[in-house]
Amino acid sequence: MQILIIEDDQRVAELIRRGLEEEHFKVTIAYDGELGKKMALSKAFDLIITDIILPKINGLDLCKDIRASKPEVPIIMLTALGTTDDKVEGFDAGADDYLVKPFEFRELLARIKVLLKRKSGMNGVIVSTLQVADLIMNLHTKTVHRGGKEISLTPKEFKLLEYMMHNPNRVLSRVEITEKVWDTHFDTGTNFIDVYINYLRKKIDKDFPTKLIHTKSGMGFIFKSE
Amino acid sequence: MQILIIEDDQRVAELIRRGLEEEHFKVTIAYDGELGKKMALSKAFDLIITDIILPKINGLDLCKDIRASKPEVPIIMLTALGTTDDKVEGFDAGADDYLVKPFEFRELLARIKVLLKRKSGMNGVIVSTLQVADLIMNLHTKTVHRGGKEISLTPKEFKLLEYMMHNPNRVLSRVEITEKVWDTHFDTGTNFIDVYINYLRKKIDKDFPTKLIHTKSGMGFIFKSE
DNA sequence: ATTTAACTTAAGAAATAGTTATTTTTAGAC
DNA sequence: GTCTAAAAATAACTATTTCTTAAGTTAAAT
């Protein structure tokens, strides 16, 4: 999810960036209205957060300009101007939400999520991800990221990793894995689990110093960091 | 436009009713949570405004109940509880907006209008175009443009592409596509989806360097740039 | 040291995806 | 109603990817 912040107060901008990046959003910052407008129109952002009092182009005009060519992108106004007149003016300019400074980041985050939920619309699902250490699984895109790199997995690899990430810090026996991931209850006499553990290790552990898949000999495997 | 107000303080409820009726909304009032729930579920309201502290059922549980069966109706929480914890709890319960008492009617009205605008947008009244990367779909003229060139699609191709553009950046399984685009729930045993994906690719991806339709083998297709 | 369990690799089987051609259906013109 | 052209669905085939098995190798436990 790409979010654009248009805010000249560097401290505020950084605060929001930090918070949003923790939630796995991709954040871009523009420090004045002109740059903000250029960025908003050139790239496809999922949401825009803008101040009103800005150098070069103010937030209200900016909002109208963006609305004119991108009617669907949600815009949140985040400003010190707190009178009802200000708010109504903001909404009239095309804002979807209006938050007065000082604000708590958690409220901003909640409002962002609501707008993104609405946006993705009918399906209503927000980013659903699993995370263990620095390994992030996105259930929507069926992709896995570690250390900024995308790792592509086959369906069985994905299902196995998903199961392990759902059950970290506990030993998973081969029988259990067979039942939950392969939906079968009997032993085929082959070592397919070892093969898949090996595939996963090559993809998610090989190039990284901290390993996530650990073997408990005679018992099974355990998924954890450290 | 039908609006439901769930509010036990008669003075507040009447104040909102008067204001909304002046704006030509049709207003219904419920004075407790139980009645509010019954009304919300039985009639099709365009928007619901609810207090949190209510007799019988509180606004948060009410909100969850309504969400469960009517995920699309906008809900505004209007309450005296103003801490960030309260707000986050409200949004988590499924609220679309949260306004703290005392409030000015004009702000409430502005927020109502934004939510109703979004809503009608979903039905394609305001948002008449979809865009992903440089591919633009106009829902009014039923045309598609990419890189300045018009691309003509058959009805089924158009519907498939529309569905994919409504749900970008997420894997769409064949089952999902079959249900949403072909309105059928059973497997015909043929590979008609692959055929249509192939048609679309020839028309929207073939002559362009960045592809938009990507295959996740064994999972489905994902519509995105890059 | 011996036995058992785990790891690695490769190759064939099975499943999935892509392409093209052909048949069936649909909608509009006559 | 019949005819025709376009669209949709099916079928047949090829290509690609993924899954499973098996065998050899290494590591761990007794």
Short mmCIF file of C-alpha atoms (C1' of nucleotides) in Angstrom, two decimals:
data_model
loop_
_atom_site.label_atom_id
_atom_site.label_comp_id
_atom_site.label_asym_id
_atom_site.label_seq_id
_atom_site.Cartn_x
_atom_site.Cartn_y
_atom_site.Cartn_z
CA MET A 1 0.00 0.00 0.00
CA GLN A 2 1.51 3.27 -1.17
CA ILE A 3 0.85 6.36 0.96
CA LEU A 4 1.85 9.93 0.11
CA ILE A 5 2.42 12.45 2.90
CA ILE A 6 2.43 16.14 1.96
CA GLU A 7 3.68 18.02 5.00
CA ASP A 8 6.27 20.75 5.43
CA ASP A 9 6.91 20.06 9.11
CA GLN A 10 9.65 17.49 8.86
CA ARG A 11 9.14 16.27 12.41
CA VAL A 12 5.48 15.44 11.87
CA ALA A 13 6.18 13.84 8.50
CA GLU A 14 8.86 11.58 9.94
CA LEU A 15 6.66 10.61 12.85
CA ILE A 16 3.93 9.45 10.51
CA ARG A 17 6.37 7.74 8.17
CA ARG A 18 7.85 5.74 11.00
CA GLY A 19 4.46 4.63 12.26
CA LEU A 20 3.17 3.69 8.83
CA GLU A 21 6.28 1.79 7.85
CA GLU A 22 5.91 -0.28 10.99
CA GLU A 23 2.50 -1.24 9.64
CA HIS A 24 4.15 -2.20 6.33
CA PHE A 25 2.91 0.68 4.25
CA LYS A 26 5.20 2.19 1.65
CA VAL A 27 5.57 5.89 2.40
CA THR A 28 6.58 8.84 0.24
CA ILE A 29 6.97 12.37 1.62
CA ALA A 30 6.62 15.68 -0.22
CA TYR A 31 7.68 18.82 1.65
CA ASP A 32 5.69 21.35 -0.33
CA GLY A 33 2.41 21.60 -2.21
CA GLU A 34 3.89 21.81 -5.67
CA LEU A 35 5.99 18.69 -5.28
CA GLY A 36 3.07 16.98 -3.58
CA LYS A 37 0.81 17.69 -6.52
CA LYS A 38 3.34 16.44 -9.03
CA MET A 39 3.82 13.22 -7.10
CA ALA A 40 0.12 12.66 -6.47
CA LEU A 41 -0.68 12.96 -10.16
CA SER A 42 2.23 10.98 -11.51
CA LYS A 43 2.15 7.92 -9.28
CA ALA A 44 -0.73 5.70 -8.17
CA PHE A 45 -0.98 6.16 -4.41
CA ASP A 46 -3.53 4.29 -2.36
CA LEU A 47 -4.02 7.21 0.03
CA ILE A 48 -2.81 10.77 0.49
CA ILE A 49 -2.31 12.63 3.76
CA THR A 50 -1.91 16.40 3.41
CA ASP A 51 -1.45 19.46 5.56
CA ILE A 52 -3.35 22.64 4.59
CA ILE A 53 -0.79 25.32 5.29
CA LEU A 54 1.96 24.43 2.84
CA PRO A 55 4.61 26.26 0.78
CA LYS A 56 3.77 27.04 -2.86
CA ILE A 57 0.31 25.40 -3.15
CA ASN A 58 -2.01 25.17 -0.15
CA GLY A 59 -3.67 21.92 0.82
CA LEU A 60 -7.17 22.95 -0.23
CA ASP A 61 -6.23 23.83 -3.80
CA LEU A 62 -4.02 20.78 -3.92
CA CYS A 63 -6.95 18.63 -2.87
CA LYS A 64 -9.18 20.07 -5.60
CA ASP A 65 -6.51 19.49 -8.22
CA ILE A 66 -6.03 15.89 -7.20
CA ARG A 67 -9.78 15.30 -7.09
CA ALA A 68 -10.17 16.63 -10.60
CA SER A 69 -8.03 13.92 -12.13
CA LYS A 70 -8.11 11.21 -9.48
CA PRO A 71 -11.58 11.15 -7.97
CA GLU A 72 -11.14 7.88 -6.18
CA VAL A 73 -7.95 8.28 -4.13
CA PRO A 74 -8.74 8.89 -0.43
CA ILE A 75 -7.35 12.13 1.00
CA ILE A 76 -6.95 12.88 4.70
CA MET A 77 -6.37 16.47 5.79
CA LEU A 78 -4.14 16.76 8.81
CA THR A 79 -3.86 20.32 10.02
CA ALA A 80 -3.76 22.70 12.94
CA LEU A 81 -6.82 24.57 11.63
CA GLY A 82 -9.58 23.26 13.85
CA THR A 83 -12.68 25.41 13.49
CA THR A 84 -15.83 23.98 11.94
CA ASP A 85 -15.45 26.45 9.07
CA ASP A 86 -12.02 25.03 8.32
CA LYS A 87 -13.34 21.49 8.44
CA VAL A 88 -16.29 22.19 6.16
CA GLU A 89 -13.96 23.94 3.73
CA GLY A 90 -11.69 20.91 3.78
CA PHE A 91 -14.51 18.51 3.06
CA ASP A 92 -15.81 20.81 0.33
CA ALA A 93 -12.40 20.72 -1.30
CA GLY A 94 -12.82 16.97 -1.57
CA ALA A 95 -11.19 15.58 1.56
CA ASP A 96 -12.41 12.23 2.85
CA ASP A 97 -11.38 12.86 6.43
CA TYR A 98 -10.12 15.78 8.48
CA LEU A 99 -7.95 15.39 11.54
CA VAL A 100 -6.85 18.28 13.77
CA LYS A 101 -3.33 18.58 15.17
CA PRO A 102 -2.18 17.63 17.68
CA PHE A 103 -3.37 14.11 16.95
CA GLU A 104 -2.56 10.64 18.21
CA PHE A 105 -1.00 8.36 15.64
CA ARG A 106 -3.34 5.50 16.54
CA GLU A 107 -6.34 7.55 15.53
CA LEU A 108 -4.76 8.47 12.22
CA LEU A 109 -3.97 4.82 11.60
CA ALA A 110 -7.54 3.76 12.39
CA ARG A 111 -8.89 6.38 9.97
CA ILE A 112 -6.43 5.34 7.26
CA LYS A 113 -7.52 1.73 7.61
CA VAL A 114 -11.18 2.65 7.32
CA LEU A 115 -10.55 4.55 4.10
CA LEU A 116 -8.45 1.76 2.61
CA LYS A 117 -11.07 -0.78 3.59
CA ARG A 118 -13.74 1.26 1.84
CA LYS A 119 -11.48 1.61 -1.15
CA SER A 120 -10.86 -2.05 -1.68
CA GLY A 121 -14.61 -1.98 -1.39
CA MET A 122 -16.80 -5.01 -1.71
CA ASN A 123 -14.14 -7.32 -0.41
CA GLY A 124 -13.49 -5.14 2.57
CA VAL A 125 -10.39 -6.96 3.65
CA ILE A 126 -7.45 -4.97 4.91
CA VAL A 127 -3.87 -6.10 4.45
CA SER A 128 -3.74 -9.51 6.02
CA THR A 129 -0.19 -10.50 6.74
CA LEU A 130 1.72 -12.91 8.90
CA GLN A 131 5.07 -11.99 10.36
CA VAL A 132 7.79 -13.88 12.19
CA ALA A 133 11.04 -11.99 12.75
CA ASP A 134 11.71 -10.09 9.50
CA LEU A 135 9.82 -12.57 7.35
CA ILE A 136 6.51 -11.19 6.13
CA MET A 137 3.84 -13.20 4.37
CA ASN A 138 1.13 -11.38 2.42
CA LEU A 139 -1.92 -13.57 2.09
CA HIS A 140 -3.42 -11.35 -0.61
CA THR A 141 -0.59 -11.30 -3.06
CA LYS A 142 0.57 -14.76 -1.97
CA THR A 143 4.04 -13.39 -1.69
CA VAL A 144 6.69 -13.51 0.99
CA HIS A 145 9.25 -10.84 1.75
CA ARG A 146 12.41 -11.06 3.78
CA GLY A 147 14.90 -8.23 4.11
CA GLY A 148 13.10 -6.21 1.46
CA LYS A 149 13.43 -8.98 -1.12
CA GLU A 150 10.43 -10.72 -2.59
CA ILE A 151 10.49 -14.49 -2.40
CA SER A 152 8.15 -16.38 -4.67
CA LEU A 153 6.87 -19.73 -3.50
CA THR A 154 4.96 -22.55 -5.14
CA PRO A 155 1.49 -23.34 -3.73
CA LYS A 156 2.68 -26.22 -1.53
CA GLU A 157 5.67 -24.27 -0.30
CA PHE A 158 3.37 -21.38 0.51
CA LYS A 159 0.89 -23.56 2.35
CA LEU A 160 3.63 -25.21 4.38
CA LEU A 161 5.19 -21.88 5.32
CA GLU A 162 1.80 -20.42 6.15
CA TYR A 163 1.14 -23.32 8.50
CA MET A 164 4.51 -22.91 10.18
CA MET A 165 4.07 -19.15 10.55
CA HIS A 166 0.67 -19.75 12.12
CA ASN A 167 2.32 -22.05 14.63
CA PRO A 168 5.68 -20.58 15.56
CA ASN A 169 7.74 -21.48 18.61
CA ARG A 170 6.42 -25.01 18.87
CA VAL A 171 7.53 -28.35 17.50
CA LEU A 172 5.53 -29.49 14.51
CA SER A 173 5.67 -33.22 13.93
CA ARG A 174 5.74 -34.74 10.48
CA VAL A 175 2.36 -36.35 11.15
CA GLU A 176 0.88 -32.98 12.03
CA ILE A 177 2.36 -31.30 8.96
CA THR A 178 1.18 -34.13 6.73
CA GLU A 179 -2.36 -33.78 8.04
CA LYS A 180 -2.58 -29.99 7.97
CA VAL A 181 -0.67 -29.19 4.81
CA TRP A 182 -1.14 -32.29 2.67
CA ASP A 183 -4.60 -33.21 4.03
CA THR A 184 -3.65 -36.84 4.22
CA HIS A 185 -3.58 -39.14 7.23
CA PHE A 186 -1.30 -41.95 6.20
CA ASP A 187 2.38 -42.37 5.64
CA THR A 188 3.30 -42.68 1.98
CA GLY A 189 6.68 -44.04 3.01
CA THR A 190 8.45 -41.22 1.21
CA ASN A 191 10.28 -38.20 2.58
CA PHE A 192 8.29 -35.47 0.87
CA ILE A 193 8.25 -33.28 3.97
CA ASP A 194 12.04 -33.23 4.14
CA VAL A 195 12.11 -32.28 0.50
CA TYR A 196 9.80 -29.34 1.06
CA ILE A 197 11.56 -28.22 4.21
CA ASN A 198 14.70 -28.21 2.11
CA TYR A 199 12.99 -26.12 -0.60
CA LEU A 200 11.82 -23.59 1.99
CA ARG A 201 15.18 -23.38 3.65
CA LYS A 202 16.81 -22.60 0.34
CA LYS A 203 14.37 -19.81 -0.29
CA ILE A 204 13.84 -18.20 3.11
CA ASP A 205 16.87 -19.12 5.23
CA LYS A 206 19.83 -19.72 2.95
CA ASP A 207 20.73 -16.08 2.23
CA PHE A 208 20.07 -14.79 5.74
CA PRO A 209 22.16 -15.03 8.89
CA THR A 210 19.34 -15.90 11.30
CA LYS A 211 17.60 -19.14 10.43
CA LEU A 212 13.90 -19.63 11.05
CA ILE A 213 13.41 -23.35 10.41
CA HIS A 214 15.02 -25.55 13.04
CA THR A 215 15.12 -29.33 13.25
CA LYS A 216 14.29 -31.26 16.41
CA SER A 217 15.71 -34.61 15.53
CA GLY A 218 13.24 -37.44 16.04
CA MET A 219 10.42 -34.98 16.76
CA GLY A 220 9.87 -32.60 13.89
CA PHE A 221 10.55 -28.98 13.04
CA ILE A 222 10.18 -25.74 14.91
CA PHE A 223 9.67 -22.32 13.34
CA LYS A 224 11.21 -19.45 15.28
CA SER A 225 13.87 -16.78 15.19
CA GLU A 226 17.10 -16.73 17.33
CA MET B 1 -31.71 9.17 1.27
CA GLN B 2 -32.74 7.26 4.38
CA ILE B 3 -30.79 7.91 7.57
CA LEU B 4 -31.19 6.06 10.86
CA ILE B 5 -30.30 7.77 14.15
CA ILE B 6 -29.78 5.58 17.19
CA GLU B 7 -29.58 7.91 20.18
CA ASP B 8 -31.24 7.88 23.60
CA ASP B 9 -30.82 11.59 24.25
CA GLN B 10 -34.02 12.93 22.72
CA ARG B 11 -32.70 16.49 22.47
CA VAL B 12 -29.65 15.49 20.41
CA ALA B 13 -31.70 13.18 18.21
CA GLU B 14 -34.22 15.90 17.43
CA LEU B 15 -31.50 18.41 16.67
CA ILE B 16 -29.95 16.09 14.11
CA ARG B 17 -33.33 15.17 12.64
CA ARG B 18 -34.23 18.81 12.11
CA GLY B 19 -30.93 19.57 10.43
CA LEU B 20 -31.04 16.55 8.17
CA GLU B 21 -34.64 17.05 7.15
CA GLU B 22 -33.73 20.56 6.07
CA GLU B 23 -31.21 18.92 3.76
CA HIS B 24 -33.99 16.67 2.43
CA PHE B 25 -32.90 13.44 4.06
CA LYS B 26 -35.50 11.04 5.39
CA VAL B 27 -34.81 10.42 9.06
CA THR B 28 -35.76 7.59 11.43
CA ILE B 29 -34.93 7.64 15.14
CA ALA B 30 -34.43 4.69 17.49
CA TYR B 31 -34.15 5.47 21.20
CA ASP B 32 -32.36 2.29 22.29
CA GLY B 33 -29.87 -0.22 20.94
CA GLU B 34 -32.26 -3.11 20.59
CA LEU B 35 -34.76 -1.16 18.54
CA GLY B 36 -31.92 0.37 16.56
CA LYS B 37 -30.55 -3.04 15.66
CA LYS B 38 -33.96 -4.31 14.60
CA MET B 39 -34.53 -1.28 12.38
CA ALA B 40 -31.03 -1.31 10.91
CA LEU B 41 -31.37 -4.93 9.86
CA SER B 42 -34.93 -4.79 8.61
CA LYS B 43 -34.84 -1.67 6.47
CA ALA B 44 -32.33 -0.47 3.89
CA PHE B 45 -30.82 2.71 5.30
CA ASP B 46 -28.21 4.67 3.38
CA LEU B 47 -26.40 5.67 6.55
CA ILE B 48 -26.57 5.04 10.29
CA ILE B 49 -25.60 7.43 13.09
CA THR B 50 -25.26 5.83 16.49
CA ASP B 51 -24.35 6.76 20.04
CA ILE B 52 -22.21 4.31 22.03
CA ILE B 53 -23.77 4.54 25.47
CA LEU B 54 -27.26 3.25 24.81
CA PRO B 55 -29.93 1.30 26.69
CA LYS B 56 -30.13 -2.48 26.09
CA ILE B 57 -27.39 -2.90 23.44
CA ASN B 58 -24.36 -0.60 23.36
CA GLY B 59 -23.24 1.09 20.17
CA LEU B 60 -20.10 -1.00 19.70
CA ASP B 61 -21.89 -4.36 19.78
CA LEU B 62 -24.63 -2.85 17.66
CA CYS B 63 -22.08 -1.77 15.12
CA LYS B 64 -20.52 -5.24 14.95
CA ASP B 65 -23.94 -6.83 14.50
CA ILE B 66 -24.85 -4.49 11.67
CA ARG B 67 -21.46 -4.99 10.00
CA ALA B 68 -21.88 -8.74 10.08
CA SER B 69 -24.96 -8.67 7.88
CA LYS B 70 -24.65 -5.30 6.14
CA PRO B 71 -20.98 -4.66 5.46
CA GLU B 72 -21.55 -1.76 3.14
CA VAL B 73 -23.77 0.64 5.08
CA PRO B 74 -21.79 3.60 6.46
CA ILE B 75 -21.91 4.01 10.25
CA ILE B 76 -20.97 7.18 12.11
CA MET B 77 -20.37 6.99 15.84
CA LEU B 78 -21.42 10.08 17.69
CA THR B 79 -20.56 9.95 21.33
CA ALA B 80 -19.21 11.73 24.38
CA LEU B 81 -16.39 9.18 24.72
CA GLY B 82 -13.43 11.05 23.30
CA THR B 83 -10.20 9.27 24.16
CA THR B 84 -8.07 7.70 21.45
CA ASP B 85 -8.78 4.28 22.96
CA ASP B 86 -12.49 4.89 22.54
CA LYS B 87 -12.02 5.99 18.96
CA VAL B 88 -9.85 3.03 18.01
CA GLU B 89 -12.38 0.72 19.63
CA GLY B 90 -15.13 2.36 17.61
CA PHE B 91 -13.26 1.95 14.34
CA ASP B 92 -12.42 -1.64 15.23
CA ALA B 93 -16.09 -2.32 15.74
CA GLY B 94 -16.60 -1.28 12.13
CA ALA B 95 -17.43 2.43 12.29
CA ASP B 96 -16.64 4.55 9.25
CA ASP B 97 -16.34 7.77 11.19
CA TYR B 98 -16.23 8.85 14.82
CA LEU B 99 -17.36 12.24 16.05
CA VAL B 100 -17.07 13.44 19.64
CA LYS B 101 -19.81 15.38 21.44
CA PRO B 102 -20.29 18.24 21.68
CA PHE B 103 -20.19 18.64 17.92
CA GLU B 104 -21.31 21.20 15.38
CA PHE B 105 -24.03 20.07 13.06
CA ARG B 106 -22.23 21.41 10.01
CA GLU B 107 -19.31 19.07 10.63
CA LEU B 108 -21.60 16.08 11.02
CA LEU B 109 -23.33 17.04 7.79
CA ALA B 110 -20.03 17.34 5.93
CA ARG B 111 -18.96 13.91 7.18
CA ILE B 112 -22.29 12.38 6.22
CA LYS B 113 -21.97 13.78 2.71
CA VAL B 114 -18.49 12.36 2.28
CA LEU B 115 -19.67 8.90 3.26
CA LEU B 116 -22.69 9.06 0.98
CA LYS B 117 -20.53 10.30 -1.89
CA ARG B 118 -18.19 7.34 -1.41
CA LYS B 119 -21.15 5.02 -1.27
CA SER B 120 -22.70 6.19 -4.52
CA GLY B 121 -19.19 6.02 -5.92
CA MET B 122 -19.17 2.28 -5.41
CA ASN B 123 -22.21 2.02 -7.62
CA GLY B 124 -20.35 3.82 -10.33
CA VAL B 125 -22.28 7.09 -10.23
CA ILE B 126 -19.44 9.39 -9.35
CA VAL B 127 -16.43 7.22 -10.01
CA SER B 128 -16.85 6.52 -13.69
CA THR B 129 -13.29 5.53 -14.45
CA LEU B 130 -10.91 2.93 -13.15
CA GLN B 131 -7.18 3.26 -13.49
CA VAL B 132 -4.29 0.91 -12.88
CA ALA B 133 -0.92 2.15 -14.09
CA ASP B 134 -1.55 3.71 -17.52
CA LEU B 135 -4.59 1.57 -18.25
CA ILE B 136 -7.80 3.56 -17.99
CA MET B 137 -11.28 2.10 -18.07
CA ASN B 138 -14.26 4.35 -18.61
CA LEU B 139 -17.37 2.71 -17.21
CA HIS B 140 -19.73 5.13 -18.92
CA THR B 141 -18.48 4.79 -22.45
CA LYS B 142 -17.36 1.19 -21.83
CA THR B 143 -14.02 1.92 -23.40
CA VAL B 144 -10.51 1.15 -22.36
CA HIS B 145 -7.41 3.17 -23.16
CA ARG B 146 -3.78 2.39 -22.72
CA GLY B 147 -0.95 4.65 -23.81
CA GLY B 148 -3.37 6.92 -25.66
CA LYS B 149 -4.70 4.05 -27.76
CA GLU B 150 -8.27 2.86 -27.51
CA ILE B 151 -8.70 -0.85 -26.94
CA SER B 152 -12.01 -2.40 -27.82
CA LEU B 153 -13.21 -5.27 -25.70
CA THR B 154 -16.13 -7.65 -25.93
CA PRO B 155 -18.65 -7.59 -23.05
CA LYS B 156 -17.14 -10.59 -21.25
CA GLU B 157 -13.62 -9.29 -21.71
CA PHE B 158 -14.76 -5.95 -20.34
CA LYS B 159 -16.45 -7.50 -17.33
CA LEU B 160 -13.41 -9.60 -16.54
CA LEU B 161 -11.08 -6.64 -16.82
CA GLU B 162 -13.42 -4.49 -14.73
CA TYR B 163 -13.40 -7.10 -12.00
CA MET B 164 -9.63 -7.32 -12.06
CA MET B 165 -9.24 -3.54 -12.00
CA HIS B 166 -11.59 -3.34 -9.04
CA ASN B 167 -9.36 -5.82 -7.22
CA PRO B 168 -5.79 -5.01 -8.10
CA ASN B 169 -2.74 -6.19 -6.17
CA ARG B 170 -4.35 -9.34 -4.90
CA VAL B 171 -4.48 -12.88 -6.17
CA LEU B 172 -7.81 -13.73 -7.75
CA SER B 173 -8.51 -17.44 -7.87
CA ARG B 174 -10.29 -19.10 -10.75
CA VAL B 175 -13.18 -19.94 -8.45
CA GLU B 176 -13.53 -16.29 -7.44
CA ILE B 177 -13.37 -15.10 -11.03
CA THR B 178 -15.90 -17.70 -12.11
CA GLU B 179 -18.32 -16.59 -9.40
CA LYS B 180 -17.93 -12.86 -9.84
CA VAL B 181 -17.60 -12.57 -13.60
CA TRP B 182 -19.52 -15.60 -14.90
CA ASP B 183 -22.05 -15.75 -12.01
CA THR B 184 -21.72 -19.50 -11.84
CA HIS B 185 -20.69 -21.67 -8.93
CA PHE B 186 -19.68 -24.92 -10.57
CA ASP B 187 -16.77 -26.09 -12.62
CA THR B 188 -17.71 -26.60 -16.26
CA GLY B 189 -14.56 -28.63 -16.73
CA THR B 190 -13.31 -26.33 -19.43
CA ASN B 191 -10.58 -23.72 -19.33
CA PHE B 192 -12.64 -20.72 -20.34
CA ILE B 193 -10.90 -18.43 -17.86
CA ASP B 194 -7.51 -19.15 -19.40
CA VAL B 195 -8.96 -18.43 -22.80
CA TYR B 196 -10.26 -15.05 -21.70
CA ILE B 197 -7.10 -14.18 -19.83
CA ASN B 198 -5.31 -14.94 -23.06
CA TYR B 199 -7.67 -12.64 -25.00
CA LEU B 200 -7.10 -9.82 -22.51
CA ARG B 201 -3.37 -10.25 -22.53
CA LYS B 202 -3.29 -9.96 -26.28
CA LYS B 203 -5.26 -6.74 -26.12
CA ILE B 204 -3.94 -4.92 -23.06
CA ASP B 205 -0.48 -6.36 -22.38
CA LYS B 206 0.99 -7.65 -25.62
CA ASP B 207 2.03 -4.31 -27.13
CA PHE B 208 3.27 -2.76 -23.90
CA PRO B 209 6.49 -3.27 -21.98
CA THR B 210 4.97 -3.42 -18.48
CA LYS B 211 2.53 -6.27 -18.08
CA LEU B 212 -0.50 -5.96 -15.84
CA ILE B 213 -1.84 -9.52 -15.72
CA HIS B 214 0.42 -11.87 -13.81
CA THR B 215 0.01 -15.58 -13.18
CA LYS B 216 0.47 -17.15 -9.78
CA SER B 217 0.69 -20.76 -10.82
CA GLY B 218 -1.62 -22.98 -8.83
CA MET B 219 -3.26 -19.97 -7.20
CA GLY B 220 -4.78 -17.66 -9.77
CA PHE B 221 -4.03 -14.33 -11.39
CA ILE B 222 -2.98 -10.98 -10.00
CA PHE B 223 -3.60 -7.62 -11.63
CA LYS B 224 -0.91 -5.06 -10.93
CA SER B 225 1.81 -3.00 -12.51
CA GLU B 226 5.58 -3.60 -12.10
"C1'" DA C 1 30.83 -48.03 15.28
"C1'" DT C 2 26.44 -48.83 14.00
"C1'" DT C 3 21.94 -47.53 13.34
"C1'" DT C 4 18.59 -44.23 12.48
"C1'" DA C 5 17.10 -39.86 11.03
"C1'" DA C 6 17.74 -35.87 8.16
"C1'" DC C 7 19.44 -33.47 4.02
"C1'" DT C 8 20.23 -32.93 -0.88
"C1'" DT C 9 19.74 -33.67 -5.64
"C1'" DA C 10 17.80 -35.20 -9.76
"C1'" DA C 11 14.40 -37.16 -12.70
"C1'" DG C 12 9.82 -38.70 -14.07
"C1'" DA C 13 4.85 -37.97 -13.17
"C1'" DA C 14 1.17 -35.07 -12.56
"C1'" DA C 15 -1.01 -30.87 -12.58
"C1'" DT C 16 -1.52 -26.38 -14.28
"C1'" DA C 17 -1.18 -22.82 -17.82
"C1'" DG C 18 -1.01 -21.05 -22.63
"C1'" DT C 19 -2.41 -21.15 -27.42
"C1'" DT C 20 -5.09 -21.94 -31.40
"C1'" DA C 21 -8.89 -23.80 -33.85
"C1'" DT C 22 -13.59 -25.13 -33.98
"C1'" DT C 23 -18.33 -25.33 -32.49
"C1'" DT C 24 -22.23 -23.23 -30.22
"C1'" DT C 25 -24.78 -19.37 -28.79
"C1'" DT C 26 -26.50 -14.76 -29.06
"C1'" DA C 27 -28.20 -10.52 -30.94
"C1'" DG C 28 -29.34 -7.61 -34.61
"C1'" DA C 29 -30.73 -7.01 -39.61
"C1'" DC C 30 -33.64 -8.24 -42.95
"C1'" DG D 1 -38.83 -16.48 -38.45
"C1'" DT D 2 -34.20 -16.81 -40.95
"C1'" DC D 3 -29.71 -15.22 -41.85
"C1'" DT D 4 -25.42 -13.36 -40.57
"C1'" DA D 5 -21.70 -11.66 -37.84
"C1'" DA D 6 -19.80 -11.29 -33.51
"C1'" DA D 7 -19.05 -13.24 -29.14
"C1'" DA D 8 -18.74 -17.04 -26.00
"C1'" DA D 9 -17.74 -21.59 -24.89
"C1'" DT D 10 -15.53 -25.81 -25.74
"C1'" DA D 11 -11.99 -28.88 -27.24
"C1'" DA D 12 -7.50 -30.37 -28.46
"C1'" DC D 13 -2.89 -29.80 -28.04
"C1'" DT D 14 1.72 -27.87 -26.38
"C1'" DA D 15 4.46 -25.82 -22.95
"C1'" DT D 16 5.57 -24.95 -18.38
"C1'" DT D 17 5.52 -25.48 -13.56
"C1'" DT D 18 4.96 -28.06 -9.55
"C1'" DC D 19 4.79 -32.39 -7.01
"C1'" DT D 20 6.34 -36.79 -5.72
"C1'" DT D 21 9.48 -40.40 -5.49
"C1'" DA D 22 13.82 -42.42 -4.95
"C1'" DA D 23 18.61 -42.84 -4.17
"C1'" DG D 24 22.88 -41.21 -2.43
"C1'" DT D 25 25.01 -38.41 1.18
"C1'" DT D 26 25.59 -36.33 5.57
"C1'" DA D 27 24.53 -35.70 10.39
"C1'" DA D 28 22.80 -37.21 14.89
"C1'" DA D 29 21.76 -40.55 18.44
"C1'" DT D 30 22.64 -44.67 20.89
#
